[in-house]
Short mmCIF file of C-alpha atoms in Angstrom, two decimals:
data_model
loop_
_atom_site.label_atom_id
_atom_site.label_comp_id
_atom_site.label_asym_id
_atom_site.label_seq_id
_atom_site.Cartn_x
_atom_site.Cartn_y
_atom_site.Cartn_z
CA UNK A 1 0.00 0.00 0.00
CA UNK A 2 1.08 3.64 -0.53
CA UNK A 3 1.26 5.48 2.79
CA UNK A 4 3.17 8.08 4.79
CA UNK A 5 6.31 6.73 6.44
CA UNK A 6 9.58 8.11 7.80
CA UNK A 7 12.75 8.34 5.79
CA UNK A 8 16.20 8.76 7.34
CA UNK A 9 19.06 10.56 5.62
CA UNK A 10 22.15 8.74 6.84
CA UNK A 11 24.42 11.55 5.66
CA UNK A 12 22.65 13.98 8.02
CA UNK A 13 22.35 11.50 10.92
CA UNK A 14 24.90 12.21 13.68
CA UNK A 15 24.24 8.93 15.49
CA UNK A 16 22.84 10.54 18.66
CA UNK A 17 20.10 7.92 18.96
CA UNK A 18 17.44 10.43 20.07
CA UNK A 19 15.01 9.30 17.38
CA UNK A 20 15.34 5.65 18.39
CA UNK A 21 14.52 6.58 21.98
CA UNK A 22 11.57 8.72 20.88
CA UNK A 23 10.09 6.02 18.62
CA UNK A 24 7.85 4.18 21.06
CA UNK A 25 6.84 1.75 18.31
CA UNK A 26 10.39 0.37 18.02
CA UNK A 27 10.49 1.11 14.28
CA UNK A 28 13.85 2.92 14.45
CA UNK A 29 17.09 1.43 15.70
CA UNK A 30 20.78 2.20 15.58
CA UNK A 31 22.78 0.21 13.03
CA UNK A 32 26.54 0.81 12.68
CA UNK A 33 26.20 4.13 14.49
CA UNK A 34 23.38 5.45 12.29
CA UNK A 35 19.60 5.57 12.73
CA UNK A 36 17.70 3.15 10.52
CA UNK A 37 14.05 2.26 9.92
CA UNK A 38 14.03 -1.37 10.99
CA UNK A 39 10.54 -2.37 9.90
CA UNK A 40 7.94 -0.54 7.84
CA UNK A 41 5.05 -2.20 9.66
CA UNK A 42 6.29 -0.79 12.99
CA UNK A 43 6.13 2.83 11.76
CA UNK A 44 2.75 4.43 12.45
CA UNK A 45 3.54 7.57 10.46
CA UNK A 46 2.78 9.96 13.35
CA UNK A 47 6.27 11.42 13.54
CA UNK A 48 7.16 11.03 17.22
CA UNK A 49 10.79 10.80 16.11
CA UNK A 50 10.92 14.00 14.04
CA UNK A 51 11.03 16.62 16.83
CA UNK A 52 13.77 14.58 18.54
CA UNK A 53 16.19 14.74 15.59
CA UNK A 54 18.67 17.62 16.02
CA UNK A 55 20.00 17.50 12.44
CA UNK A 56 16.80 17.24 10.38
CA UNK A 57 17.76 13.80 9.12
CA UNK A 58 14.21 12.45 9.36
CA UNK A 59 11.41 13.38 6.97
CA UNK A 60 8.11 11.91 5.81
CA UNK A 61 7.69 10.35 2.37
CA UNK A 62 4.78 8.71 0.56
CA UNK A 63 5.84 5.30 -0.71
CA UNK A 64 4.92 1.65 -0.97
CA UNK A 65 5.15 0.23 2.54
CA UNK A 66 3.66 -2.52 4.66
CA UNK A 67 0.57 -1.48 6.61
CA UNK A 68 1.17 -0.41 10.21
CA UNK A 69 0.70 -3.47 12.42
CA UNK A 70 -0.19 -2.36 15.95
CA UNK A 71 -0.56 -5.93 17.19
CA UNK A 72 2.97 -6.76 16.07
CA UNK A 73 4.31 -3.60 17.68
CA UNK A 74 2.68 -4.35 21.03
CA UNK A 75 3.92 -7.92 20.93
CA UNK A 76 7.45 -6.75 20.23
CA UNK A 77 7.40 -4.05 22.90
CA UNK A 78 6.01 -6.46 25.47
CA UNK A 79 8.71 -8.97 24.59
CA UNK A 80 11.44 -6.34 24.95
CA UNK A 81 10.28 -4.57 28.11
CA UNK A 82 7.42 -6.53 29.54
CA UNK A 83 5.33 -3.34 29.56
CA UNK A 84 4.39 -2.52 25.98
CA UNK A 85 4.01 1.08 24.77
CA UNK A 86 5.60 3.54 27.26
CA UNK A 87 2.59 5.81 26.97
CA UNK A 88 0.18 3.08 28.08
CA UNK A 89 2.08 1.74 31.09
CA UNK A 90 -0.14 1.56 34.17
CA UNK A 91 1.02 3.13 37.43
CA UNK A 92 -0.41 4.65 40.60
CA UNK A 93 0.17 8.34 41.32
CA UNK A 94 -0.18 9.43 44.95
CA UNK A 95 -1.95 12.77 45.46
CA UNK A 96 -3.14 14.76 48.45
CA UNK A 97 -6.87 15.49 48.62
CA UNK A 98 -8.29 18.95 47.95
CA UNK A 99 -11.05 20.18 50.30
CA UNK A 100 -14.44 19.20 48.88
CA UNK A 101 -15.84 22.75 49.10
CA UNK A 102 -13.12 24.31 46.90
CA UNK A 103 -14.45 25.34 43.48
CA UNK A 104 -11.96 26.12 40.72
CA UNK A 105 -13.59 28.13 37.90
CA UNK A 106 -13.12 27.20 34.26
CA UNK A 107 -10.94 29.54 32.20
CA UNK A 108 -12.14 28.20 28.85
CA UNK A 109 -13.23 31.09 26.63
CA UNK A 110 -14.44 29.39 23.42
CA UNK A 111 -16.08 26.27 22.05
CA UNK A 112 -15.41 23.79 20.45
CA UNK A 113 -11.88 22.95 21.50
CA UNK A 114 -11.09 19.78 19.55
CA UNK A 115 -8.72 20.52 16.65
CA UNK A 116 -10.75 18.36 14.29
CA UNK A 117 -14.01 20.18 15.18
CA UNK A 118 -13.05 23.83 15.53
CA UNK A 119 -13.84 26.10 12.53
CA UNK A 120 -10.58 27.37 11.04
CA UNK A 121 -12.23 30.74 10.33
CA UNK A 122 -13.60 31.26 13.87
CA UNK A 123 -13.28 34.99 14.68
CA UNK A 124 -12.06 34.39 18.23
CA UNK A 125 -8.65 33.36 16.84
CA UNK A 126 -7.95 36.93 15.64
CA UNK A 127 -5.16 38.39 17.76
CA UNK A 128 -5.20 35.35 20.04
CA UNK A 129 -2.56 33.71 22.16
CA UNK A 130 -3.12 30.08 21.23
CA UNK A 131 -2.83 26.95 23.38
CA UNK A 132 -2.48 23.66 21.52
CA UNK A 133 -2.67 20.88 24.09
CA UNK A 134 -2.58 17.11 24.12
CA UNK A 135 -5.79 15.65 25.54
CA UNK A 136 -4.12 14.20 28.63
CA UNK A 137 -2.36 17.38 29.79
CA UNK A 138 -5.39 18.89 31.53
CA UNK A 139 -5.87 15.68 33.51
CA UNK A 140 -2.22 15.35 34.51
CA UNK A 141 -1.54 18.99 35.47
CA UNK A 142 -3.78 20.13 38.30
CA UNK A 143 -3.62 23.88 37.70
CA UNK A 144 -4.06 23.59 33.95
CA UNK A 145 -6.87 26.14 33.61
CA UNK A 146 -5.01 28.87 35.50
CA UNK A 147 -1.52 28.24 34.13
CA UNK A 148 -2.34 27.30 30.54
CA UNK A 149 -5.93 27.99 29.42
CA UNK A 150 -6.38 31.40 31.10
CA UNK A 151 -5.91 34.18 28.53
CA UNK A 152 -5.54 31.78 25.61
CA UNK A 153 -7.77 30.20 22.96
CA UNK A 154 -7.55 26.46 23.40
CA UNK A 155 -7.22 23.60 20.93
CA UNK A 156 -6.84 20.00 22.07
CA UNK A 157 -6.21 16.71 20.33
CA UNK A 158 -4.45 13.35 20.40
CA UNK A 159 -2.40 12.42 17.32
CA UNK A 160 -2.39 8.82 18.47
CA UNK A 161 -6.17 8.47 18.46
CA UNK A 162 -7.41 11.00 15.89
CA UNK A 163 -7.13 9.98 12.24
CA UNK A 164 -6.88 13.56 10.97
CA UNK A 165 -4.12 15.77 9.58
CA UNK A 166 -3.57 18.28 12.39
CA UNK A 167 -0.87 20.12 10.43
CA UNK A 168 -3.28 21.00 7.63
CA UNK A 169 -5.99 22.33 9.97
CA UNK A 170 -3.52 24.25 12.12
CA UNK A 171 -1.90 25.78 9.05
CA UNK A 172 -5.31 27.09 7.99
CA UNK A 173 -5.81 28.70 11.41
CA UNK A 174 -2.32 30.23 11.46
CA UNK A 175 -2.69 31.56 7.91
CA UNK A 176 -6.18 33.00 8.36
CA UNK A 177 -5.61 34.82 11.64
CA UNK A 178 -3.10 37.08 13.32
CA UNK A 179 -1.99 34.63 16.00
CA UNK A 180 0.18 36.41 18.60
CA UNK A 181 1.80 33.36 20.20
CA UNK A 182 1.52 29.57 20.41
CA UNK A 183 1.99 27.41 23.49
CA UNK A 184 2.16 23.67 22.89
CA UNK A 185 1.38 21.58 25.99
CA UNK A 186 2.31 17.93 25.55
CA UNK A 187 2.86 14.92 27.76
CA UNK A 188 6.24 13.31 28.26
CA UNK A 189 5.06 10.12 26.51
CA UNK A 190 6.53 9.64 23.01
CA UNK A 191 3.21 9.63 21.15
CA UNK A 192 2.78 13.34 21.98
CA UNK A 193 5.67 14.04 19.61
CA UNK A 194 3.13 13.88 16.80
CA UNK A 195 1.34 16.97 18.15
CA UNK A 196 4.56 18.96 18.44
CA UNK A 197 5.53 17.91 14.92
CA UNK A 198 2.13 18.93 13.50
CA UNK A 199 2.54 22.45 14.92
CA UNK A 200 6.05 22.68 13.48
CA UNK A 201 4.83 21.59 10.04
CA UNK A 202 1.88 24.02 10.18
CA UNK A 203 4.19 26.92 10.99
CA UNK A 204 6.40 26.04 8.04
CA UNK A 205 3.41 25.73 5.73
CA UNK A 206 1.86 29.08 6.69
CA UNK A 207 5.17 30.90 6.37
CA UNK A 208 4.63 33.03 9.48
CA UNK A 209 7.13 33.66 12.27
CA UNK A 210 4.83 33.07 15.25
CA UNK A 211 6.52 32.71 18.68
CA UNK A 212 6.07 29.11 19.81
CA UNK A 213 6.86 27.55 23.18
CA UNK A 214 6.65 23.81 23.93
CA UNK A 215 5.90 22.71 27.51
CA UNK A 216 6.26 19.05 28.47
CA UNK A 217 4.28 17.63 31.39
CA UNK A 218 5.13 14.41 33.19
CA UNK A 219 2.52 11.74 33.91
CA UNK A 220 2.64 12.70 37.61
CA UNK A 221 1.79 16.32 36.80
CA UNK A 222 5.16 18.06 36.83
CA UNK A 223 6.46 20.50 34.19
CA UNK A 224 9.69 19.05 32.86
#
């Protein structure tokens, strides 16, 4: 089948191994000191590895490739680590209780918020500071509304679960409106790399120099 898949330029690869660590599917490995796509059917085409590459050696291409095989990936990851995908590992997180009578107001100032649902021409984007957040961030970070949503227009999504081209939609929003700044809130798990990459591609496509800051949140709610 013809599909989107990563391509690695060995001449640009410096052998740092960051992409192999970022690829939670196990599709990329280090061979003779260079990054290499080990199996086409392990590559999901989401681009977790792209933001990790410091030399720009990794790009997307459309070519004949085996279909992504999630079952094979999970079997391989379980065999290697006993845990499967790093982003789906189960763990308990100890938290102190908040008094039941404390009400924290919502800071959300527009609707809808899902990237795939929001109208690209919505007038509330004009002159906005924009927050583009992974779905899980608001659940992991307790003060998310005050520290991230307040004063910003909010877009949320999950590149792992949504079968849409975020880069295309975001590029439309960036091109149509005078966006003042962009904050990307992502989780530490590798699959969130797809969201960061989509924003990067959208900025390149729209041709605008919009200030962009990426904030990474740990699964126990800390800013890394």
